[in-house]
CSV table of C-alpha atoms in Angstrom, one decimal:
chain,number,residue,atom,x,y,z
A,1,MET,CA,-7.3,-24.2,22.3
A,2,VAL,CA,-5.1,-21.3,21.2
A,3,HIS,CA,-1.6,-22.4,20.4
A,4,LYS,CA,1.2,-20.0,19.6
A,5,ILE,CA,4.6,-20.4,18.0
A,6,SER,CA,7.2,-17.6,18.1
A,7,ASN,CA,10.0,-16.8,15.6
A,8,ASN,CA,12.3,-19.4,17.1
A,9,GLY,CA,9.7,-22.1,17.0
A,10,LYS,CA,9.1,-22.2,20.8
A,11,SER,CA,5.7,-23.3,21.8
A,12,LEU,CA,3.7,-20.7,23.8
A,13,SER,CA,0.5,-22.7,24.6
A,14,ASN,CA,-1.8,-21.2,27.2
A,15,ASN,CA,-2.1,-22.7,30.6
A,16,SER,CA,-5.5,-23.4,32.2
A,17,GLU,CA,-4.4,-22.5,35.7
A,18,THR,CA,-6.8,-20.5,37.9
A,19,GLU,CA,-5.7,-16.8,37.9
A,20,LYS,CA,-6.7,-13.9,40.0
A,21,LEU,CA,-9.4,-11.8,38.3
A,22,GLN,CA,-7.8,-8.8,36.4
A,23,VAL,CA,-9.2,-6.2,34.0
A,24,PHE,CA,-7.3,-5.2,30.9
A,25,GLU,CA,-8.1,-2.3,28.7
A,26,ARG,CA,-7.7,-2.5,25.0
A,27,LYS,CA,-4.8,-0.4,23.7
A,28,SER,CA,-5.5,2.3,21.1
A,29,ALA,CA,-3.2,3.4,18.3
A,30,LEU,CA,-3.1,6.2,15.8
A,31,TYR,CA,-4.2,5.1,12.3
A,32,LYS,CA,-3.9,6.6,8.9
A,33,ASP,CA,-5.1,5.0,5.6
A,34,LEU,CA,-2.7,6.0,2.9
A,35,SER,CA,-4.2,4.0,0.1
A,36,SER,CA,-5.5,7.1,-1.7
A,37,THR,CA,-2.2,7.1,-3.5
A,38,VAL,CA,-3.1,3.7,-4.9
A,39,THR,CA,-6.8,3.7,-5.8
A,40,PRO,CA,-7.9,5.8,-8.8
A,41,LYS,CA,-10.4,8.6,-8.2
A,42,THR,CA,-12.2,7.8,-11.4
A,43,ASN,CA,-12.3,4.8,-13.7
A,44,ASP,CA,-11.1,5.9,-17.2
A,45,TYR,CA,-10.9,3.0,-19.7
A,46,SER,CA,-10.3,5.2,-22.7
A,47,LYS,CA,-6.5,4.9,-22.4
A,48,GLN,CA,-4.3,2.1,-23.6
A,49,PHE,CA,-2.7,-0.2,-21.0
A,50,ALA,CA,0.8,0.4,-22.4
A,51,HIS,CA,0.9,3.9,-20.9
A,52,ILE,CA,1.5,2.5,-17.4
A,53,TYR,CA,4.8,1.0,-18.5
A,54,ALA,CA,6.0,4.4,-19.8
A,55,ALA,CA,5.0,6.0,-16.5
A,56,ARG,CA,6.8,3.3,-14.6
A,57,LEU,CA,10.0,3.7,-16.6
A,58,THR,CA,9.9,7.5,-16.3
A,59,GLU,CA,9.5,7.5,-12.6
A,60,LEU,CA,12.3,4.9,-11.9
A,61,ARG,CA,14.8,6.0,-14.6
A,62,ASP,CA,16.6,8.6,-12.4
A,63,VAL,CA,16.9,6.1,-9.5
A,64,LEU,CA,18.4,3.5,-11.8
A,65,THR,CA,20.8,6.0,-13.4
A,66,GLU,CA,22.2,6.8,-10.0
A,67,ASN,CA,22.4,3.2,-9.0
A,68,ALA,CA,24.1,2.2,-12.2
A,69,LYS,CA,26.8,4.9,-11.8
A,70,ALA,CA,27.4,3.8,-8.2
A,71,LYS,CA,27.7,0.2,-9.2
A,72,TRP,CA,29.6,0.3,-12.5
A,73,GLY,CA,31.3,3.7,-12.3
A,74,ASP,CA,31.7,6.1,-15.2
A,75,VAL,CA,29.9,3.9,-17.8
A,76,GLN,CA,28.0,5.2,-20.8
A,77,ILE,CA,24.2,5.0,-20.3
A,78,LEU,CA,22.4,4.8,-23.7
A,79,LYS,CA,18.9,4.6,-25.2
A,80,ILE,CA,18.3,1.4,-27.1
A,81,ALA,CA,18.0,3.4,-30.3
A,82,ASP,CA,21.6,4.7,-29.8
A,83,LEU,CA,23.2,1.3,-29.5
A,84,GLU,CA,23.9,1.0,-33.3
A,85,ASN,CA,26.2,4.1,-33.1
A,86,TYR,CA,28.2,2.8,-30.1
A,87,GLY,CA,30.1,0.1,-32.0
A,88,GLY,CA,29.3,-2.8,-29.7
A,89,MET,CA,31.2,-1.4,-26.8
A,90,THR,CA,30.2,-2.1,-23.2
A,91,CYS,CA,27.4,0.3,-22.0
A,92,VAL,CA,24.3,0.4,-19.9
A,93,ILE,CA,20.7,0.5,-21.1
A,94,ILE,CA,17.7,1.2,-18.9
A,95,GLY,CA,14.2,-0.2,-19.7
A,96,THR,CA,11.4,-2.5,-18.8
A,97,LEU,CA,11.8,-6.2,-18.9
A,98,TYR,CA,9.4,-8.1,-21.2
A,99,LYS,CA,9.4,-11.9,-20.9
A,100,HIS,CA,7.9,-13.5,-24.0
A,101,GLN,CA,6.0,-16.6,-22.9
A,102,GLN,CA,4.0,-18.9,-25.1
A,103,TRP,CA,1.4,-19.9,-22.4
A,104,LYS,CA,0.5,-16.5,-21.1
A,105,PRO,CA,-3.3,-15.9,-20.9
A,106,SER,CA,-4.5,-14.9,-24.3
A,107,ILE,CA,-8.0,-13.9,-25.3
A,108,LEU,CA,-7.2,-14.9,-28.9
A,109,ARG,CA,-6.3,-18.4,-27.8
A,110,GLU,CA,-9.4,-18.7,-25.8
A,111,LEU,CA,-11.6,-17.7,-28.7
A,112,SER,CA,-9.8,-20.2,-31.0
A,113,ASP,CA,-10.3,-23.0,-28.4
A,114,GLU,CA,-13.9,-22.2,-27.4
A,115,HIS,CA,-15.3,-24.8,-29.9
A,116,GLN,CA,-13.1,-27.6,-28.7
A,117,LEU,CA,-15.1,-30.6,-27.3
A,118,THR,CA,-12.7,-31.0,-24.3
A,119,VAL,CA,-11.3,-28.2,-22.1
A,120,PRO,CA,-7.5,-28.3,-21.8
A,121,PRO,CA,-6.3,-28.8,-18.2
A,122,PRO,CA,-5.2,-25.6,-16.5
A,123,ARG,CA,-1.4,-24.9,-16.5
A,124,PRO,CA,0.4,-24.3,-13.2
A,125,ASP,CA,2.5,-21.6,-14.8
A,126,TYR,CA,3.1,-19.7,-18.1
A,127,CYS,CA,6.5,-21.0,-18.8
A,128,SER,CA,8.0,-23.1,-21.6
A,129,GLU,CA,11.4,-23.8,-23.1
A,130,LYS,CA,10.8,-21.1,-25.7
A,131,ASP,CA,10.7,-18.2,-23.3
A,132,GLN,CA,12.8,-15.2,-24.2
A,133,ALA,CA,13.8,-12.0,-22.3
A,134,TYR,CA,13.6,-8.6,-23.9
A,135,LEU,CA,14.3,-5.0,-22.7
A,136,GLU,CA,12.2,-2.2,-24.0
A,137,ASP,CA,12.2,1.6,-23.5
A,138,GLU,CA,9.9,4.3,-25.0
A,139,MET,CA,11.0,3.6,-28.5
A,140,LEU,CA,12.4,0.1,-29.1
A,141,ARG,CA,12.8,-3.4,-27.8
A,142,ILE,CA,16.0,-5.5,-27.8
A,143,LYS,CA,16.5,-9.2,-27.1
A,144,LEU,CA,18.7,-10.1,-24.1
A,145,VAL,CA,21.1,-13.0,-24.4
A,146,GLY,CA,24.0,-14.4,-22.3
A,147,GLU,CA,24.6,-16.6,-19.3
A,148,MET,CA,23.8,-13.8,-16.9
A,149,ILE,CA,20.1,-14.2,-17.7
A,150,ASP,CA,18.2,-16.3,-15.2
A,151,LEU,CA,14.7,-16.6,-16.7
A,152,PRO,CA,13.1,-18.1,-13.6
A,153,SER,CA,14.1,-15.1,-11.5
A,154,ILE,CA,12.7,-12.4,-13.7
A,155,VAL,CA,9.2,-11.4,-14.9
A,156,THR,CA,7.6,-8.9,-17.2
A,157,GLY,CA,7.3,-5.4,-15.9
A,158,ILE,CA,10.5,-5.0,-13.9
A,159,VAL,CA,12.3,-1.8,-14.6
A,160,CYS,CA,16.1,-2.3,-14.5
A,161,ALA,CA,19.5,-1.2,-15.8
A,162,VAL,CA,21.5,-3.8,-17.8
A,163,LEU,CA,25.2,-3.7,-18.4
A,164,GLY,CA,26.5,-5.3,-21.6
A,165,ASN,CA,27.1,-4.8,-25.3
A,166,GLU,CA,25.2,-5.1,-28.6
A,167,GLU,CA,26.1,-8.2,-30.6
A,168,PRO,CA,26.4,-8.2,-34.4
A,169,ASP,CA,23.1,-10.0,-34.7
A,170,GLY,CA,21.3,-7.1,-33.0
A,171,THR,CA,20.9,-8.8,-29.6
A,172,PHE,CA,22.3,-7.4,-26.3
A,173,ARG,CA,24.7,-9.6,-24.3
A,174,VAL,CA,24.1,-9.1,-20.6
A,175,LYS,CA,27.0,-8.8,-18.2
A,176,GLY,CA,25.3,-7.4,-15.1
A,177,TRP,CA,22.0,-6.3,-13.6
A,178,CYS,CA,21.0,-3.3,-11.5
A,179,PHE,CA,17.6,-2.8,-9.9
A,180,PRO,CA,16.0,0.3,-8.2
A,181,GLY,CA,16.6,-1.3,-4.7
A,182,CYS,CA,14.9,-0.7,-1.4
A,183,PRO,CA,13.5,2.9,-1.1
A,184,LEU,CA,14.7,5.1,1.7
A,185,LYS,CA,12.7,5.5,4.9
A,186,THR,CA,10.9,8.9,5.1
A,187,LEU,CA,9.6,8.3,8.7
A,188,THR,CA,11.8,7.3,11.6
A,189,LYS,CA,10.0,4.6,13.7
A,190,SER,CA,10.3,5.2,17.4
A,191,ASN,CA,8.8,3.1,20.1
A,192,SER,CA,5.4,2.1,18.7
A,193,SER,CA,3.4,0.2,21.3
A,194,GLY,CA,0.8,-2.4,20.6
A,195,LYS,CA,0.5,-5.4,18.2
A,196,ILE,CA,-1.4,-6.1,15.0
A,197,VAL,CA,-3.0,-9.4,13.8
A,198,LEU,CA,-2.8,-10.4,10.1
A,199,ILE,CA,-5.2,-13.1,8.7
A,200,SER,CA,-6.4,-13.9,5.2
A,201,GLY,CA,-8.6,-16.5,3.4
A,202,LEU,CA,-11.4,-16.8,6.0
A,203,ASN,CA,-13.6,-18.3,3.2
A,204,PHE,CA,-17.0,-17.8,4.9
A,205,ILE,CA,-18.7,-19.7,2.1
A,206,GLU,CA,-17.2,-22.9,3.4
A,207,ASN,CA,-16.0,-22.1,6.9
A,208,SER,CA,-18.4,-19.7,8.5
A,209,ASP,CA,-19.4,-22.1,11.2
A,210,ASP,CA,-15.9,-23.5,11.7
A,211,PHE,CA,-14.7,-23.9,15.3
A,212,ALA,CA,-11.4,-22.0,14.5
A,213,VAL,CA,-13.4,-18.9,13.3
A,214,GLU,CA,-15.4,-18.9,16.6
A,215,LEU,CA,-12.2,-19.3,18.6
A,216,LEU,CA,-10.6,-16.4,16.7
A,217,ARG,CA,-13.6,-14.2,17.5
A,218,GLU,CA,-13.3,-15.0,21.2
A,219,TRP,CA,-9.6,-14.5,21.2
A,220,ILE,CA,-9.7,-11.1,19.6
A,221,CYS,CA,-12.6,-10.0,21.9
A,222,GLY,CA,-10.6,-11.1,25.0
A,223,MET,CA,-12.8,-14.1,25.9
A,224,ALA,CA,-10.2,-16.9,25.5
A,225,GLY,CA,-7.1,-18.0,27.4
A,226,ASP,CA,-5.7,-17.3,30.8
A,227,VAL,CA,-4.6,-14.0,32.3
A,228,THR,CA,-1.4,-14.0,30.3
A,229,ALA,CA,-3.2,-14.6,27.0
A,230,GLN,CA,-5.8,-11.9,27.8
A,231,LYS,CA,-3.1,-9.4,28.6
A,232,GLU,CA,-1.6,-10.0,25.2
A,233,GLU,CA,-5.0,-9.9,23.5
A,234,ALA,CA,-5.6,-6.4,25.0
A,235,SER,CA,-2.3,-5.3,23.3
A,236,VAL,CA,-3.8,-6.0,19.8
A,237,VAL,CA,-4.6,-2.6,18.3
A,238,ARG,CA,-5.8,-3.7,14.9
A,239,LEU,CA,-6.9,-6.8,13.0
A,240,ILE,CA,-6.0,-6.7,9.3
A,241,ILE,CA,-7.9,-9.2,7.0
A,242,ALA,CA,-6.0,-9.6,3.8
A,243,GLY,CA,-8.6,-10.7,1.3
A,244,ASN,CA,-10.8,-13.7,0.4
A,245,ALA,CA,-13.0,-13.4,3.4
A,246,ILE,CA,-16.0,-14.5,1.4
A,247,SER,CA,-14.3,-17.2,-0.7
A,248,ASN,CA,-10.9,-18.3,-1.7
A,249,ASN,CA,-11.9,-20.7,-4.5
A,250,ILE,CA,-12.2,-20.2,-8.2
A,251,LYS,CA,-15.7,-20.8,-9.4
A,252,GLU,CA,-15.5,-23.1,-12.4
A,253,TYR,CA,-18.5,-24.0,-14.6
A,254,SER,CA,-18.4,-27.3,-16.5
A,255,HIS,CA,-20.1,-27.9,-19.9
A,256,LYS,CA,-23.8,-28.1,-18.9
A,257,SER,CA,-27.1,-27.0,-20.3
A,258,ARG,CA,-28.2,-23.4,-20.0
A,259,SER,CA,-30.8,-24.2,-17.3
A,260,GLU,CA,-28.2,-26.2,-15.3
A,261,LEU,CA,-25.7,-23.4,-15.4
A,262,LYS,CA,-28.4,-20.9,-14.4
A,263,ALA,CA,-29.3,-23.0,-11.4
A,264,GLU,CA,-25.7,-23.4,-10.4
A,265,GLU,CA,-25.1,-19.6,-10.7
A,266,ASN,CA,-28.2,-18.9,-8.5
A,267,THR,CA,-27.0,-21.4,-5.9
A,268,TYR,CA,-23.5,-19.7,-5.8
A,269,ALA,CA,-25.1,-16.3,-5.6
A,270,LYS,CA,-27.2,-17.4,-2.6
A,271,GLU,CA,-24.1,-18.9,-0.9
A,272,THR,CA,-22.3,-15.6,-1.4
A,273,VAL,CA,-25.1,-13.5,0.1
A,274,ILE,CA,-25.3,-15.8,3.2
A,275,ALA,CA,-21.5,-15.8,3.6
A,276,THR,CA,-21.4,-12.0,3.3
A,277,GLN,CA,-24.1,-11.7,6.1
A,278,LYS,CA,-22.1,-14.0,8.3
A,279,LEU,CA,-18.9,-12.0,7.7
A,280,ASP,CA,-20.8,-8.9,8.6
A,281,ALA,CA,-21.9,-10.4,11.9
A,282,PHE,CA,-18.3,-11.6,12.6
A,283,LEU,CA,-16.9,-8.2,11.9
A,284,THR,CA,-19.5,-6.5,14.0
A,285,ASP,CA,-18.5,-8.5,17.0
A,286,ILE,CA,-14.8,-7.8,16.4
A,287,ALA,CA,-15.4,-4.0,15.8
A,288,LYS,CA,-17.1,-3.7,19.2
A,289,CYS,CA,-13.7,-4.6,20.8
A,290,CYS,CA,-10.9,-4.0,18.3
A,291,CYS,CA,-10.2,-1.9,15.2
A,292,VAL,CA,-10.5,-3.8,11.9
A,293,THR,CA,-9.3,-3.3,8.3
A,294,LEU,CA,-10.9,-5.5,5.7
A,295,MET,CA,-9.2,-5.8,2.3
A,296,PRO,CA,-10.8,-7.4,-0.7
A,297,GLY,CA,-9.3,-10.5,-2.4
A,298,GLN,CA,-9.3,-12.2,-5.7
A,299,HIS,CA,-12.4,-14.3,-5.1
A,300,ASP,CA,-14.5,-11.8,-3.1
A,301,PRO,CA,-17.5,-10.1,-4.7
A,302,ILE,CA,-15.4,-7.1,-5.9
A,303,ASN,CA,-14.0,-6.1,-9.3
A,304,VAL,CA,-10.9,-8.2,-9.8
A,305,MET,CA,-8.8,-5.4,-11.5
A,306,MET,CA,-6.0,-4.1,-9.4
A,307,PRO,CA,-6.1,-2.0,-7.3
A,308,GLN,CA,-9.3,-3.4,-5.8
A,309,ARG,CA,-11.5,-0.9,-4.1
A,310,PRO,CA,-12.8,-1.4,-0.5
A,311,PHE,CA,-16.0,-3.4,0.1
A,312,HIS,CA,-19.0,-1.1,-0.4
A,313,PRO,CA,-20.7,-0.3,3.0
A,314,CYS,CA,-24.0,-1.6,1.7
A,315,LEU,CA,-22.5,-5.1,1.6
A,316,LEU,CA,-21.6,-4.9,5.3
A,317,PRO,CA,-24.4,-2.7,6.8
A,318,LYS,CA,-23.9,-3.7,10.4
A,319,SER,CA,-20.1,-3.5,10.8
A,320,SER,CA,-19.8,-0.4,8.6
A,321,ARG,CA,-21.6,1.6,11.3
A,322,PHE,CA,-18.7,1.3,13.6
A,323,SER,CA,-15.9,3.9,13.5
A,324,SER,CA,-13.5,1.1,14.4
A,325,PHE,CA,-14.1,-0.7,11.1
A,326,GLN,CA,-12.4,0.5,8.0
A,327,GLY,CA,-12.5,-0.9,4.5
A,328,GLY,CA,-9.1,-1.1,2.8
A,329,SER,CA,-8.1,-1.4,-0.8
A,330,ASN,CA,-5.9,-4.0,-2.3
A,331,PRO,CA,-3.0,-3.2,-2.3
A,332,TRP,CA,-3.3,-1.4,1.0
A,333,ILE,CA,-1.0,1.2,2.5
A,334,GLY,CA,-1.5,2.3,6.1
A,335,GLN,CA,0.2,3.7,9.1
A,336,VAL,CA,-0.4,2.3,12.6
A,337,GLU,CA,1.3,4.4,15.2
A,338,GLU,CA,4.6,5.2,13.5
A,339,CYS,CA,4.8,1.9,11.5
A,340,THR,CA,4.2,2.1,7.8
A,341,ILE,CA,2.5,-1.1,6.5
A,342,ILE,CA,2.1,-2.2,2.9
A,343,GLY,CA,0.4,-5.4,1.8
A,344,THR,CA,-1.7,-7.2,-0.8
A,345,SER,CA,-4.2,-10.1,-0.7
A,346,GLY,CA,-1.7,-12.3,-2.6
A,347,GLN,CA,-2.5,-11.9,-6.3
A,348,PRO,CA,0.7,-10.1,-7.3
A,349,ILE,CA,3.0,-12.7,-5.7
A,350,GLN,CA,0.9,-15.6,-7.0
A,351,ASP,CA,1.0,-14.2,-10.5
A,352,ILE,CA,4.8,-13.6,-10.2
A,353,MET,CA,5.2,-17.2,-9.3
A,354,LYS,CA,3.2,-18.3,-12.4
A,355,ALA,CA,5.3,-16.1,-14.6
A,356,SER,CA,8.5,-17.3,-13.1
A,357,GLY,CA,7.8,-21.1,-12.9
A,358,SER,CA,10.6,-21.4,-10.4
A,359,LYS,CA,10.1,-24.1,-7.7
A,360,ASP,CA,13.3,-23.0,-5.9
A,361,ILE,CA,12.2,-19.4,-4.9
A,362,SER,CA,9.9,-19.2,-1.9
A,363,THR,CA,7.1,-16.8,-1.5
A,364,VAL,CA,8.9,-14.6,1.0
A,365,GLU,CA,11.9,-14.4,-1.3
A,366,TRP,CA,9.6,-13.0,-4.0
A,367,LEU,CA,8.4,-10.4,-1.5
A,368,GLU,CA,12.1,-9.5,-1.0
A,369,LYS,CA,12.6,-9.3,-4.7
A,370,SER,CA,9.5,-7.1,-5.0
A,371,ILE,CA,11.2,-4.6,-2.6
A,372,SER,CA,14.3,-4.7,-4.6
A,373,TRP,CA,12.3,-4.0,-7.8
A,374,ARG,CA,10.5,-1.2,-5.9
A,375,HIS,CA,7.2,-2.4,-7.2
A,376,MET,CA,4.2,-4.2,-5.7
A,377,CYS,CA,2.6,-5.6,-8.9
A,378,PRO,CA,5.2,-5.8,-11.7
A,379,THR,CA,3.2,-8.3,-13.9
A,380,ALA,CA,0.2,-5.9,-14.0
A,381,PRO,CA,-1.3,-5.3,-16.5
A,382,ASP,CA,0.5,-7.9,-18.5
A,383,THR,CA,-1.0,-11.0,-16.8
A,384,LEU,CA,-2.5,-9.5,-13.7
A,385,PRO,CA,-5.6,-7.4,-14.4
A,386,ALA,CA,-5.2,-3.7,-13.6
A,387,TYR,CA,-6.7,-0.4,-14.5
A,388,PRO,CA,-5.2,1.4,-17.5
A,389,PHE,CA,-3.3,4.1,-15.6
A,390,TYR,CA,-2.0,6.9,-17.7
A,391,GLU,CA,-0.1,9.6,-15.8
A,392,LYS,CA,1.5,7.5,-13.1
A,393,ASP,CA,2.0,4.0,-11.8
A,394,PRO,CA,0.5,3.7,-8.4
A,395,PHE,CA,2.1,0.3,-7.6
A,396,ILE,CA,5.6,1.8,-7.3
A,397,ILE,CA,6.8,1.5,-3.7
A,398,LYS,CA,7.8,5.1,-3.0
A,399,ASN,CA,8.6,4.8,0.8
A,400,CYS,CA,10.2,2.0,2.7
A,401,PRO,CA,7.6,0.1,4.8
A,402,ASP,CA,8.2,-1.3,8.2
A,403,ILE,CA,5.9,-4.3,7.5
A,404,TYR,CA,5.3,-5.7,4.0
A,405,PHE,CA,2.9,-8.7,3.7
A,406,SER,CA,1.2,-10.9,1.2
A,407,GLY,CA,-2.0,-12.8,1.9
A,408,ASN,CA,-3.4,-16.2,1.0
A,409,ALA,CA,-0.1,-18.0,0.9
A,410,ASN,CA,0.2,-21.7,0.9
A,411,LYS,CA,2.2,-21.6,4.1
A,412,TYR,CA,3.5,-19.1,6.7
A,413,GLU,CA,6.9,-17.5,6.0
A,414,THR,CA,8.6,-14.5,7.5
A,415,LYS,CA,11.9,-12.7,7.2
A,416,LEU,CA,13.5,-9.6,8.7
A,417,LEU,CA,15.0,-7.8,5.8
A,418,ARG,CA,17.8,-5.3,6.3
A,419,GLY,CA,18.5,-2.9,3.5
A,420,GLU,CA,21.8,-1.4,2.4
A,421,GLN,CA,21.0,2.0,4.1
A,422,ASN,CA,19.9,0.4,7.4
A,423,GLN,CA,16.3,-0.1,6.4
A,424,VAL,CA,14.5,-2.8,8.5
A,425,ILE,CA,11.5,-4.5,7.0
A,426,ARG,CA,9.4,-7.4,8.4
A,427,LEU,CA,8.3,-9.5,5.4
A,428,VAL,CA,5.3,-11.8,6.1
A,429,CYS,CA,3.5,-14.4,4.0
A,430,ILE,CA,0.1,-14.9,5.7
A,431,PRO,CA,-1.3,-18.5,5.3
A,432,GLN,CA,-5.0,-19.1,4.4
A,433,PHE,CA,-7.0,-19.2,7.6
A,434,SER,CA,-9.5,-21.7,6.2
A,435,THR,CA,-6.8,-24.4,5.8
A,436,SER,CA,-4.2,-23.4,8.3
A,437,HIS,CA,-6.4,-22.0,11.1
A,438,ALA,CA,-3.5,-19.6,11.8
A,439,ALA,CA,-3.0,-15.9,12.3
A,440,VAL,CA,0.1,-13.8,12.5
A,441,LEU,CA,0.8,-11.5,15.5
A,442,ILE,CA,3.3,-8.7,15.0
A,443,ASP,CA,4.8,-6.5,17.6
A,444,LEU,CA,4.9,-2.9,16.2
A,445,ASN,CA,8.0,-2.0,18.3
A,446,SER,CA,10.3,-5.0,17.8
A,447,LEU,CA,8.7,-6.3,14.6
A,448,ASP,CA,8.8,-9.8,16.1
A,449,THR,CA,6.2,-12.2,14.9
A,450,GLN,CA,4.2,-15.1,16.4
A,451,LEU,CA,2.1,-17.6,14.6
A,452,ILE,CA,-1.1,-18.3,16.5
A,453,TYR,CA,-3.1,-21.5,15.8
A,454,PHE,CA,-6.8,-21.6,16.6
A,455,GLY,CA,-8.0,-25.1,17.2
A,456,THR,CA,-6.2,-28.4,17.9
A,457,ALA,CA,-2.5,-28.0,17.2
């Protein structure tokens, strides 16, 4: 059965009463894929990864300068190199946060450990008691100290302004923080009709024949539920699949002989091919009835470096023939009607949580912080793989979205965020469908959400 829960937790289960036969037509909606600002036109690996931090700081410096003056008044804003000439007086420095962490992924550590007889257990995060916070600009780096530093709430890559003074030992004592904040809206949202459905983590390798997947297919195609449910199904203008449609598990290889490893790799390759074919058939059925956007995920057969490009049409030969099917990048930016939607398949938020180590900050709160930082992937390329961008940082959030989502979350969370300049943003953490059997339905006009369960609830 299909079981729905609205924002207030009220059950919206479908009734099985006999209804008079009615015909509903699927609503249509204007659609624009704006992800060209995120995905690189060419892959140039000749540049150093550090250039992206310089581009990030350059683009956000003016915003932080204005915010710092508005927050702290007529305070002196200095370069880190000029602190020694300011006599330890209170001032503001603007730069990029660097969080020194002992347990960050390191190729040098992996090479030194490769001859160990036992593989150390994976760590849940990168944190330790020796973590330190630094602020760096184009020239220098300075250590941040003081009670105002909350290490679990910050990560490497955040561009911010810091109020404080230089100490005699060369450290900078923090007295206040200022972040870029939520960007202004460039498009006024009017009455946008229709609804969208968000799902992630279909995991066709393990769940292709699952009852919930079949029920989802029938529901999207308008073949499930009573008249009330089918009327609502007809209002769905687009299905957005946020990553890990093929798999949502990390493939780990144990210490085996070369022949055993080769056999295991061949088996996994065959499973991936079969799962991709089943996904193609699933998307073909959906595309006949509804528009679909498919984003790649961390464990899909796509390059893992952010931003991930869309699935190649050769991988999905049947569904790619439909004009209603569009492959999306990760991160993805699109416009449905007059709603601007930004989302990722979950890697940026998952990596932020590893770098933070905090158990008290929820996934949706990290999404909110990401808006405040004005950046989708702050930990890239430090701990999150990313292309070595040179002239600009494509992950900066330049325009305020109406909907901002993160896929493959452990549980469903949502919040309606209201900015200081009357911005309204629906934040959504999409649960993995393979474990939760749930999808998120969002009304484009009101931004209200409903969680829909497929199966026994």
